[in-house]
Tab-separated table of C-alpha atoms in Angstrom:
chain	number	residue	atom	x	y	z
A	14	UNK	CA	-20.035	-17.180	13.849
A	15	UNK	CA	-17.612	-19.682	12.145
A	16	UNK	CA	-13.956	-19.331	12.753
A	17	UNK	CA	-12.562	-18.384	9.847
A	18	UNK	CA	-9.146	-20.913	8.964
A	19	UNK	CA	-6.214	-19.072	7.335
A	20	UNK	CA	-6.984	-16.836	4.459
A	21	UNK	CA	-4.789	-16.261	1.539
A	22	UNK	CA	-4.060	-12.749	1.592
A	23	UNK	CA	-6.605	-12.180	-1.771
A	24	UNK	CA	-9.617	-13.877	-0.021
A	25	UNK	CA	-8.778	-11.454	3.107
A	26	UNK	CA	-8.669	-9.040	1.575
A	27	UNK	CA	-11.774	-9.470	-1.082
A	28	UNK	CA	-13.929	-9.954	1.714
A	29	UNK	CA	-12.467	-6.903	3.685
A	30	UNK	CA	-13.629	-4.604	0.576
A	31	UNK	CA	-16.861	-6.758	0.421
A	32	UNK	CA	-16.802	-5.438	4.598
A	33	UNK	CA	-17.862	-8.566	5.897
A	34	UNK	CA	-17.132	-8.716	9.982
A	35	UNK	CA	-15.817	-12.367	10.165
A	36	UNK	CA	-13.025	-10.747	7.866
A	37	UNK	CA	-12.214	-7.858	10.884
A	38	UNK	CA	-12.015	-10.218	13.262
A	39	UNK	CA	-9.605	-12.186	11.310
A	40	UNK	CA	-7.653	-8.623	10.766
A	41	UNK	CA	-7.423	-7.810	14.185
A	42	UNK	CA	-6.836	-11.576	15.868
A	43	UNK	CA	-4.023	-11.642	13.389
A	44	UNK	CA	-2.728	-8.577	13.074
A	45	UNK	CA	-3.185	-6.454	16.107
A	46	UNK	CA	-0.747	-7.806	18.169
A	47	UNK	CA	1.826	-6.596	15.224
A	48	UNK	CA	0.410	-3.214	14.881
A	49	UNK	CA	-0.024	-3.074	18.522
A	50	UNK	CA	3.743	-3.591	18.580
A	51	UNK	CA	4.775	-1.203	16.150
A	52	UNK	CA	2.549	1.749	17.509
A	53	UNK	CA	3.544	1.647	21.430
A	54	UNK	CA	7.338	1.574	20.043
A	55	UNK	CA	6.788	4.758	18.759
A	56	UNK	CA	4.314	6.557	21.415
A	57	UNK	CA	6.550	4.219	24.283
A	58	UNK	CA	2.607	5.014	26.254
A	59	UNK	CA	0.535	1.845	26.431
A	60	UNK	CA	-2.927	3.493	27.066
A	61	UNK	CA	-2.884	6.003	24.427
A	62	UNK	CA	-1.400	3.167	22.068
A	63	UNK	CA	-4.736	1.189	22.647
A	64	UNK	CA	-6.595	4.629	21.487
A	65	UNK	CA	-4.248	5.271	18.520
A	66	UNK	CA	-4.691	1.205	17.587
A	67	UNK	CA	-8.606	2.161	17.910
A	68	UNK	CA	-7.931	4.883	15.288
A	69	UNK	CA	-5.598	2.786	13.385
A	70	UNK	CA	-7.870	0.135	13.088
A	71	UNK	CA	-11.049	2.381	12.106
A	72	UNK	CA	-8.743	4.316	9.129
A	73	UNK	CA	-7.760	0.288	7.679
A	74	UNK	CA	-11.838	-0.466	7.680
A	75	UNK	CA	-12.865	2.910	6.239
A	76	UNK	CA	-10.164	2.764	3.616
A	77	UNK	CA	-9.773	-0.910	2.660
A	78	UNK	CA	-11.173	0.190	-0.752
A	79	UNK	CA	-7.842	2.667	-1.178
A	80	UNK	CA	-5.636	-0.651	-0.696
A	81	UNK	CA	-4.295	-1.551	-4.071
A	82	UNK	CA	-2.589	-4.950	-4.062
A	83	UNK	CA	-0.849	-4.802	-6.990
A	84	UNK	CA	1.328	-2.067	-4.886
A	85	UNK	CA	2.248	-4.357	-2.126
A	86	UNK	CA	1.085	-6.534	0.730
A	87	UNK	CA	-1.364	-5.761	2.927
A	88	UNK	CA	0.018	-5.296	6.061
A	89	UNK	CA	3.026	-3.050	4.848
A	90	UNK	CA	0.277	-0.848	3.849
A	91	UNK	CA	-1.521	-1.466	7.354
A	92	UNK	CA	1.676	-0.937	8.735
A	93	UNK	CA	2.363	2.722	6.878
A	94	UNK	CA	-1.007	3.663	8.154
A	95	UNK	CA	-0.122	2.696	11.833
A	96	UNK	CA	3.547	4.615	11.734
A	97	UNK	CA	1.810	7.553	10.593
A	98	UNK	CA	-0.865	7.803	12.787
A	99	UNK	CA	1.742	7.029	15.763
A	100	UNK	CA	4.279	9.368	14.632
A	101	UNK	CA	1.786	12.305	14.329
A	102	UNK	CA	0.314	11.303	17.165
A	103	UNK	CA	3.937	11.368	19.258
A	104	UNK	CA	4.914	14.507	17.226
A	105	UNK	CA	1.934	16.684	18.670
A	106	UNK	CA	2.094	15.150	21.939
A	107	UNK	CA	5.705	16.049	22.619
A	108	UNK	CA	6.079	19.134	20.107
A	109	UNK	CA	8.973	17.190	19.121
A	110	UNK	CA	8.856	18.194	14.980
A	111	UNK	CA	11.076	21.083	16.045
A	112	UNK	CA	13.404	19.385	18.584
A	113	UNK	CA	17.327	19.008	17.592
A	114	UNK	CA	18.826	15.805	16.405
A	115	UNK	CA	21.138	16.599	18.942
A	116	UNK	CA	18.673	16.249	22.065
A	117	UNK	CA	17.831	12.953	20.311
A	118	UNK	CA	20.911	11.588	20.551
A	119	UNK	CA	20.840	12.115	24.799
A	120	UNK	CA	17.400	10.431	24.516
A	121	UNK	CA	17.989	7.196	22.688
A	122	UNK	CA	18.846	5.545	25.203
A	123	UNK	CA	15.973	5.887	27.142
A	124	UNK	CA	13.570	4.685	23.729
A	125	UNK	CA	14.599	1.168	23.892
A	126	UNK	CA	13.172	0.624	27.373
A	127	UNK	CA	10.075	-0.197	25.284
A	128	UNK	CA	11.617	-3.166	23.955
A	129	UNK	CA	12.840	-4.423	27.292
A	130	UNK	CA	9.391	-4.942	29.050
A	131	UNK	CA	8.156	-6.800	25.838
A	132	UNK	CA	11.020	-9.086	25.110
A	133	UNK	CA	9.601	-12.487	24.277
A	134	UNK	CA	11.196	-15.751	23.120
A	135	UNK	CA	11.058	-14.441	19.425
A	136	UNK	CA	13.098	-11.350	19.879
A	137	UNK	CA	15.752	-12.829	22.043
A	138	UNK	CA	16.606	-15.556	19.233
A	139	UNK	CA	16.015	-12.818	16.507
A	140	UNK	CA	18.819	-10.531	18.278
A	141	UNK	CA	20.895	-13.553	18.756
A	142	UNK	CA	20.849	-13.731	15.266
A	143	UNK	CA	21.119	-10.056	14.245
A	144	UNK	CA	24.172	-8.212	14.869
A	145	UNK	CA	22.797	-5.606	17.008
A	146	UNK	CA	23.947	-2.463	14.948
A	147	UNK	CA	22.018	-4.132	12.656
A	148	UNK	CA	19.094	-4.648	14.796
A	149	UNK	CA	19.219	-1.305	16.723
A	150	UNK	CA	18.940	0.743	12.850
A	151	UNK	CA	16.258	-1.999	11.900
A	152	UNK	CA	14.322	-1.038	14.756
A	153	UNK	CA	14.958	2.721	14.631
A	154	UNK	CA	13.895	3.206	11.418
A	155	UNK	CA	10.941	0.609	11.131
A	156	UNK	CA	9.831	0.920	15.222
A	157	UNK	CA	10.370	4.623	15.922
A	158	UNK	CA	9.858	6.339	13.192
A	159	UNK	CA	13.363	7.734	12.089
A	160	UNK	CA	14.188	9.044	8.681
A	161	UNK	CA	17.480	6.692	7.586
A	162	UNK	CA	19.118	9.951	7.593
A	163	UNK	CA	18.010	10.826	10.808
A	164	UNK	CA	19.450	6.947	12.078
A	165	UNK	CA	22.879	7.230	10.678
A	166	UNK	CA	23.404	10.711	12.235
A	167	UNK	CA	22.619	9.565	15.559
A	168	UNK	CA	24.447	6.530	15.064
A	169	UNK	CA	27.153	8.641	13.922
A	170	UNK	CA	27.807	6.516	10.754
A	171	UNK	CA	27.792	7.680	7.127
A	172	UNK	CA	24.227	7.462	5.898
A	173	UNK	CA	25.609	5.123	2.895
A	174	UNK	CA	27.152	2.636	6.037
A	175	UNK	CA	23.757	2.824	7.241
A	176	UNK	CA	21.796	2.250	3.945
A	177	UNK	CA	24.137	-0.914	3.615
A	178	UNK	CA	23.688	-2.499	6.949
A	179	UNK	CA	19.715	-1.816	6.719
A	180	UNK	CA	19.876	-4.354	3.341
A	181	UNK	CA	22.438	-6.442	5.575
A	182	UNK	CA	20.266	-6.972	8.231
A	183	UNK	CA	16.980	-7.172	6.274
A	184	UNK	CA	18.683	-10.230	4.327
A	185	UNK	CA	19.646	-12.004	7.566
A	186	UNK	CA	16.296	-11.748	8.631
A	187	UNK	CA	14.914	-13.254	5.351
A	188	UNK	CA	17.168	-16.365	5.937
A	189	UNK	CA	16.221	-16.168	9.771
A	190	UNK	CA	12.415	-16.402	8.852
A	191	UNK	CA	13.331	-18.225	5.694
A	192	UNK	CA	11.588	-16.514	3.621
B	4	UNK	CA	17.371	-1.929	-17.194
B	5	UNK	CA	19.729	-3.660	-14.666
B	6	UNK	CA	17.438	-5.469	-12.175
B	7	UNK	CA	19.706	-6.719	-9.915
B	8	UNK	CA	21.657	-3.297	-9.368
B	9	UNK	CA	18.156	-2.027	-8.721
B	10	UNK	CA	17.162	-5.228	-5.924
B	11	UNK	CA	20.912	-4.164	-4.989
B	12	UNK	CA	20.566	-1.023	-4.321
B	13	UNK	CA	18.774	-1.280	-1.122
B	14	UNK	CA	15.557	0.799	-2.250
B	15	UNK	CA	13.177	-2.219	-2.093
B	16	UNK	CA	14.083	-2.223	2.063
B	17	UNK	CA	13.439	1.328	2.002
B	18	UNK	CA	10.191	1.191	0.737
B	19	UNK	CA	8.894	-2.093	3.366
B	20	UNK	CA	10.526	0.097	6.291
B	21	UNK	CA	8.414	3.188	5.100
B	22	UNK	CA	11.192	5.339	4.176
B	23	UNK	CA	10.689	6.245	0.778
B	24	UNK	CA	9.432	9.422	-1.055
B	25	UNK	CA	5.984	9.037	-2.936
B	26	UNK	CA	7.802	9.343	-6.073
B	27	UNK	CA	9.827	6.677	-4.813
B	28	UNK	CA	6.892	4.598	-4.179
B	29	UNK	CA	5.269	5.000	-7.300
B	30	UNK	CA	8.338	3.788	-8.774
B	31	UNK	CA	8.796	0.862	-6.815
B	32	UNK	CA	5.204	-0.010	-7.614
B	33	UNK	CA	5.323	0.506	-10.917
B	34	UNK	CA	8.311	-1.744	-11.162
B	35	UNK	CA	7.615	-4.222	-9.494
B	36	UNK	CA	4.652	-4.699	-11.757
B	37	UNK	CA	6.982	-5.016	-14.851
B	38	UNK	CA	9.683	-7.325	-13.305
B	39	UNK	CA	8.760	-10.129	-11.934
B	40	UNK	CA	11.746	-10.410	-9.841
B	41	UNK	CA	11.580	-7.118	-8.512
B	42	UNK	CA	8.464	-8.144	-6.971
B	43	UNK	CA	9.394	-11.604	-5.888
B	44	UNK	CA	12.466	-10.064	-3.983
B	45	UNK	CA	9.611	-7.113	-2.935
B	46	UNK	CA	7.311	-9.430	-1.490
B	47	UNK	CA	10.296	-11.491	0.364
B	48	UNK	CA	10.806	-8.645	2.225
B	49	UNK	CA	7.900	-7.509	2.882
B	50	UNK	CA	6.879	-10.951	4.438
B	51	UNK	CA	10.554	-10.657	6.150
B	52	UNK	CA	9.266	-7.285	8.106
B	53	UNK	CA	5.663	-8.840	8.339
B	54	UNK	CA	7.372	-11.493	10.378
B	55	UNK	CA	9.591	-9.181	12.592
B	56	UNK	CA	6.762	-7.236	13.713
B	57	UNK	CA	5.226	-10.598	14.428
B	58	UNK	CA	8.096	-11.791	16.881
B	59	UNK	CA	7.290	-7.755	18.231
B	60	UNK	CA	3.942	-7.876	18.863
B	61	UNK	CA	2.492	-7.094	22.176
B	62	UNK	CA	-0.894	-8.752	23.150
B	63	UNK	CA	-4.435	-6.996	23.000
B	64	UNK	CA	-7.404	-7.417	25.285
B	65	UNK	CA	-10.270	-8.910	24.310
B	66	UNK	CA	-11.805	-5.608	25.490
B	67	UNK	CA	-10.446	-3.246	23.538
B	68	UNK	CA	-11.263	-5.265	20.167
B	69	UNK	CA	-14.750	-4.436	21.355
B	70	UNK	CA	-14.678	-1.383	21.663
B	71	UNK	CA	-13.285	-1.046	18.516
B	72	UNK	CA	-15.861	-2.971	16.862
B	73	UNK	CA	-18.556	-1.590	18.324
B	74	UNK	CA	-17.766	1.604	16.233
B	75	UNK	CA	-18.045	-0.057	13.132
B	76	UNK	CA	-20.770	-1.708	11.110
B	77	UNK	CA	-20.722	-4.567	8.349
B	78	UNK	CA	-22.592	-5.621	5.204
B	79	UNK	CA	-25.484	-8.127	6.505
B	80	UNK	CA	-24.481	-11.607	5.114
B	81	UNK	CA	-27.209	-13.373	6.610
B	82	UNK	CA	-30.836	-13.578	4.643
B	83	UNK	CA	-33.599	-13.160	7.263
B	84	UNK	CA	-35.845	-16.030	7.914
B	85	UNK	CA	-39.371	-16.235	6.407
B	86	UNK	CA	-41.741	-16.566	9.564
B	87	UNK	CA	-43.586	-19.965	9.956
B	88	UNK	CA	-47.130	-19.841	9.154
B	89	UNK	CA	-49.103	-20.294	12.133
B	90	UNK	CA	-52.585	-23.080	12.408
B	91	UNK	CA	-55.434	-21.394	12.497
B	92	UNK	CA	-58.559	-22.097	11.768
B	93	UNK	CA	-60.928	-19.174	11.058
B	94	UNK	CA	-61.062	-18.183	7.652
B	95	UNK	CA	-60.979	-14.557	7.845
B	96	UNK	CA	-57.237	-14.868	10.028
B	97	UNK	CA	-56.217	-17.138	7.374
B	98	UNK	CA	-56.390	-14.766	4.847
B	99	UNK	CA	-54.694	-12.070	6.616
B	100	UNK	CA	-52.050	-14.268	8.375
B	101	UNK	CA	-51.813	-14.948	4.304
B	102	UNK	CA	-51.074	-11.749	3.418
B	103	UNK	CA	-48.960	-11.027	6.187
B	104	UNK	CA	-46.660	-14.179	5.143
B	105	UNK	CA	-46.881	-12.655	0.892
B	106	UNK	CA	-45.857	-9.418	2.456
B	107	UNK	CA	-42.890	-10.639	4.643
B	108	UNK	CA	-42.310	-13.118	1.525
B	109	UNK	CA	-42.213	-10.396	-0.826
B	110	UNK	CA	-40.205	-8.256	2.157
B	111	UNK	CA	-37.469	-10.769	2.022
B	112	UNK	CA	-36.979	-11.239	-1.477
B	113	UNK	CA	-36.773	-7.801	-2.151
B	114	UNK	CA	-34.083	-7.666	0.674
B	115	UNK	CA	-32.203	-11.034	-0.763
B	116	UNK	CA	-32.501	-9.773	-4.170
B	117	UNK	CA	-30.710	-6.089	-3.586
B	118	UNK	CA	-28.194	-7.988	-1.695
B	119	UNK	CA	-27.737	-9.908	-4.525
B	120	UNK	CA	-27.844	-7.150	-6.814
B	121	UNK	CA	-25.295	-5.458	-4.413
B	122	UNK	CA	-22.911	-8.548	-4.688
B	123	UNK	CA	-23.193	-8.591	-8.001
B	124	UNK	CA	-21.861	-5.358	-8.696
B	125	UNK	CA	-19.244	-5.761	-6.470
B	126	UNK	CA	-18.213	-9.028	-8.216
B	127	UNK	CA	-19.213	-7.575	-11.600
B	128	UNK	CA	-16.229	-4.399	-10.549
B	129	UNK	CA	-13.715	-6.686	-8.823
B	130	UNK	CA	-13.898	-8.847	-12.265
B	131	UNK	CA	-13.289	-5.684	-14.511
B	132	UNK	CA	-10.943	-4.683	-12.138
B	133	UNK	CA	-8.784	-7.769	-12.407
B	134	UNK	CA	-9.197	-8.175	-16.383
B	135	UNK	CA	-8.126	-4.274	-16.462
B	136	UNK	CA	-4.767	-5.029	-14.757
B	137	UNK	CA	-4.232	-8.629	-16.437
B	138	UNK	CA	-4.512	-6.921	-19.771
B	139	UNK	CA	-2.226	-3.979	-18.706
B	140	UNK	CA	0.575	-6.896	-17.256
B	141	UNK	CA	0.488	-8.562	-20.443
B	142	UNK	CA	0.787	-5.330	-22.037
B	143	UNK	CA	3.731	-5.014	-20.342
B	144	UNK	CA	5.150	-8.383	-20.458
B	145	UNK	CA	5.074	-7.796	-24.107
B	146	UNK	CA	6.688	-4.410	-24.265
B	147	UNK	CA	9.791	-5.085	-21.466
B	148	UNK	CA	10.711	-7.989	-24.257
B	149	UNK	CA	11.947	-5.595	-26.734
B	150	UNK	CA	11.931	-2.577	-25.308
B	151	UNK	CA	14.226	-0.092	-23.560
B	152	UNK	CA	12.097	1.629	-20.604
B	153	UNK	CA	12.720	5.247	-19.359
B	154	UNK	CA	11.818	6.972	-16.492
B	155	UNK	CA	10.311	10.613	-16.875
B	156	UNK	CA	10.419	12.058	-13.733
B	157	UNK	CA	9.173	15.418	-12.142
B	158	UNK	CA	10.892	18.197	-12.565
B	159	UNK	CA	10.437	21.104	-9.987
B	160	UNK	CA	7.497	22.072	-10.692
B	161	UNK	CA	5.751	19.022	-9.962
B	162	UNK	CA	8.137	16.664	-8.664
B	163	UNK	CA	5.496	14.100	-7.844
B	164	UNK	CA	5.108	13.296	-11.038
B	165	UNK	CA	6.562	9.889	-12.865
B	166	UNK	CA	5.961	8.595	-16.430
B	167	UNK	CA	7.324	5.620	-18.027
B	168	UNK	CA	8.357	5.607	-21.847
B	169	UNK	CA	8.325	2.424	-23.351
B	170	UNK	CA	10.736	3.126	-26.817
B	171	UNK	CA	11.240	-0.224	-29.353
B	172	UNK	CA	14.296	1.058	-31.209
B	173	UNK	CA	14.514	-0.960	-33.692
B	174	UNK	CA	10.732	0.032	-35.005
B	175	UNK	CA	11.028	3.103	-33.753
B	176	UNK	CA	7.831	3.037	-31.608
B	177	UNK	CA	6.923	3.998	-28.235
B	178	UNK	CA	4.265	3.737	-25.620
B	179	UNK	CA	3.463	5.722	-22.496
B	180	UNK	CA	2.074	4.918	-19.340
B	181	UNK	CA	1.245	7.572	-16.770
B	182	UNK	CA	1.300	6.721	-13.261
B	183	UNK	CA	1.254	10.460	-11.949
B	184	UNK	CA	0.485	13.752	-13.541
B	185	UNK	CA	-2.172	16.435	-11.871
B	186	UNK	CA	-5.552	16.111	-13.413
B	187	UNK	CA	-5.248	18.224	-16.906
B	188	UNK	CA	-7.510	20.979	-16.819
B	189	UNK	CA	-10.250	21.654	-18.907
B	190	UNK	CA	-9.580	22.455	-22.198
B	191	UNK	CA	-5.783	21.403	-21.921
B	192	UNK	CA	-4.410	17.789	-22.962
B	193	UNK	CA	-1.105	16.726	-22.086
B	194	UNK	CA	1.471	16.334	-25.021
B	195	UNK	CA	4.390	13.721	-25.341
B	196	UNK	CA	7.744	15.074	-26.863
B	197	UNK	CA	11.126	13.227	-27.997
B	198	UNK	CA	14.072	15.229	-28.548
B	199	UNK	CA	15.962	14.230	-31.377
B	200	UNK	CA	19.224	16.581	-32.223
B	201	UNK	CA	18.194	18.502	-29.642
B	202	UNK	CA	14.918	19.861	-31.265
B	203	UNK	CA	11.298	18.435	-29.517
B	204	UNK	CA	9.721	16.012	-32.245
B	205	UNK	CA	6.059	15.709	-31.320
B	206	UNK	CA	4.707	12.246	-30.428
B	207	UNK	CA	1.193	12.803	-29.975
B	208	UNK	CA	-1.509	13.659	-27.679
B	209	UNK	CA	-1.977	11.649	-24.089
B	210	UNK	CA	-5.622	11.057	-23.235
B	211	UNK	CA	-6.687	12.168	-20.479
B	212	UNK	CA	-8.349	9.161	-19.389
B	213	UNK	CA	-4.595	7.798	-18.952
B	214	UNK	CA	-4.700	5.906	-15.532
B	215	UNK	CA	-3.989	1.819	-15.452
B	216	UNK	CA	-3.566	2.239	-19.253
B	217	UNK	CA	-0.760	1.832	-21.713
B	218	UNK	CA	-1.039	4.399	-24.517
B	219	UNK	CA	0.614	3.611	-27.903
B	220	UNK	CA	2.173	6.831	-29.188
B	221	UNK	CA	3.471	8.338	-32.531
B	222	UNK	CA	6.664	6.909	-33.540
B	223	UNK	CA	9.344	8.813	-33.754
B	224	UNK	CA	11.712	9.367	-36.745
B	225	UNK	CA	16.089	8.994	-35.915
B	226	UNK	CA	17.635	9.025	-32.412
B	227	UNK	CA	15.946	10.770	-29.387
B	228	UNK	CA	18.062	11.232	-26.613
B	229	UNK	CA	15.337	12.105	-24.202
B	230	UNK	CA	11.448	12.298	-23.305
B	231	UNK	CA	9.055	14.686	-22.138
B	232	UNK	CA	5.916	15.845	-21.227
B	233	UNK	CA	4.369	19.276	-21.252
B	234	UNK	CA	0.709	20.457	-21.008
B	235	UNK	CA	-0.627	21.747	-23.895
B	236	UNK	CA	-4.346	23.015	-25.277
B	237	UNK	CA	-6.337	20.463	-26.223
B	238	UNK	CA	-4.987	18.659	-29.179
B	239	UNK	CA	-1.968	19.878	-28.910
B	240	UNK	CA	0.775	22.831	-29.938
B	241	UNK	CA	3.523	22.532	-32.701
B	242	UNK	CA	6.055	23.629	-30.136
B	243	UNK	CA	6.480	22.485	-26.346
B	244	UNK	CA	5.263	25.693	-24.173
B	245	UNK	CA	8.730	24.421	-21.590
B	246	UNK	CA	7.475	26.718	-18.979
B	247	UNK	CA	4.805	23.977	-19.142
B	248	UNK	CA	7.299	20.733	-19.038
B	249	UNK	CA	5.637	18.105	-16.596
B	250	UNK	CA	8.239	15.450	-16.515
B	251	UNK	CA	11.279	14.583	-18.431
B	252	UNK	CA	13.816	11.519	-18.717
B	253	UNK	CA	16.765	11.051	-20.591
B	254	UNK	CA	16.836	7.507	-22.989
């Protein structure tokens, strides 16, 4: 099989549609690690994240053809497919739908250990650069699965304070990865 | 419309961290379709949170990715090989090695040609596809020039839904294009209204076949200071049945 070089996102994904296996392998060698990432944040379990990255991975291939790219990049919508299936996934494991925002508060803490065992060279110089109430919403919200609302109540900041520091940090990162 | 209060406004992060509503979506979509720098600023984010998850990642075995694969199966690429004629030198094993060879000829045609037939579909889909929403940008390009855009959202009934009103003032024209309403039912069309002095003014029928498409509607005689849809019999009523109001937006 040839090794596929770096696809622009249109030829990736025309040949995803077209279901052609060289373009899965480029999916997963590129984007598992990512998804991977964003899926044992949530669960904070790394066997069942390799089963819900199995099923995460089998829902992208069955519905490529639901992918419109007009709406967006690919991998935000891989990405809404992977928080999903996590969150669900976390929800039914831990009955947690019903739980109290105020139980989540005592448990916050212990959600970030994730993060610890998994800290590479990346996130270090990332937080270095990222105030870390900026960071710690970023991650909430995009990492665990919180509502904004949800974030700024644990937080105990005003959900506008919250909105503002999510743009905040989101443009720091854009001139971190200069984008 | 003010693009930069909307880039401002912090909704575009919303929507790459996954925290917006569908209507929400829809509109950001839809947008971003009409103004280019919406999506330019869209797309820097979205790269922005592509690369944080990057820096996240956490490494996956070789193993797993098999597993995973080994649920799934892919479109053959490869055409299969016509077998090499064997020497031989009787006659009678000629004839039928021969046929044999015709029959795995003809065998591999056939396959090469559905593929190809298959492909060309595909191409033939993706093309119309493409032409379908270059036509519908241009469209648009065209109309956001002169024209004053409003939002008709969802009222309670069916919050979900979102229409955009494209009104020229100064010819007193408008467009529509649907990007969410519940599938009419049969025998009932959906009917455009502006309200001018406070009385509906119709503004014609919406076709039902309304997705990815930009329909030109009646123009409309003085000021209306709003728009909305409601669901009508086919071809329409002379009044708005409101108990049947889809989606509404004031200009």
């Amino acid at each position: 099989m040839t090794a596929l070089k770096k696809l622009s996102e249109e030829e990736l994904v025309q040949s995803l549609k077209a279901n052609q296996r060289q373009a899965y392998d480029y999916l997963y060698d590129n984007y598992a690690g990512a998804l991977m990432g964003i899926i044992t944040r949530i669960v904070k379990d790394r066997e069942k994240s390799e089963d819900l990255l199995q099923d995460v991975f089998l829902k992208i291939w069955k519905k490529i053809n639901d992918y419109d790219p007009s709406k967006g990049r690919l991998f935000t919508w891989m990405v809404n497919i992977a928080r999903n299936t996590a969150i669900d996934a976390y929800r039914k494991d831990k009955n947690v739908f019903l739980e109290d925002i105020d139980t989540k508060i005592n448990t916050i803490d212990t959600t970030f250990v994730a993060d610890s065992v998994n800290y590479n060279f990346d996130v270090k110089a990332i937080t270095e650069n990222l105030k870390s109430d900026r960071k710690v919403l970023i991650d909430m919200v995009y990492f665990q699965g919180y509502t904004q609302e949800e974030a700024a109540e644990i937080l105990q900041i005003p959900l506008g304070t919250a909105k503002s520091r999510i743009r905040t940090a989101l443009q720091d990162l854009k001139a971190y990865f200069r984008i | 419309m003010n693009t930069k209060e909307y880039i401002e406004s912090g909704i575009l992060e919303a929507y790459v961290l996954g925290e917006t509503t569908d209507q929400e979506r829809r509109e950001v979509a839809c947008l971003s379709k009409i103004y280019p720098e919406v999506k330019e600023e869209l797309t820097r984010l979205e790269l922005t949170m592509e690369a944080y998850a990057k820096a996240h990642a956490i490494p996956v075995n070789q193993d797993l990715k098999e597993k995973i694969f080994a649920e799934m199966n892919f479109e053959e690429t490869e055409i299969p090989e016509v077998l090499e004629p064997k020497i031989i030198s009787l006659w009678p094993k000629v004839s039928i090695a021969a046929a044999l060879m015709l029959g795995v000829l003809a065998l591999g045609l056939f396959y090469q040609n559905n593929t190809m037939k298959k492909q060309m579909v595909t191409v033939k889909n993706e093309n119309q596809k493409m032409a379908d929403e270059m036509s519908k940008d241009q469209k648009l390009i065209a109309l956001f020039k002169e024209t004053k855009m409003v939002k008709l959202k969802g009222v309670e009934k069916s919050p979900e839904s979102l229409a955009m009103v494209f009104y020229d003032e100064k010819n007193a024209s408008a467009s529509i294009m649907v990007e969410s309403l519940p599938k009419a039912p049969t025998g009932m069309q959906y009917q455009l209204w502006g309200i001018v002095d406070g009385i509906p003014v119709d503004m014609g029928m919406i076709d039902n076949q309304h997705e990815n498409k930009i329909l030109a509607m009646k123009n409309i005689k003085g000021k209306p200071a709003a728009f909305a849809i409601t669901l009508e019999k086919q071809g329409g009523s002379p009044t708005p049945t409101l108990e049947e109001m889809y989606v509404i937006g004031n200009v």
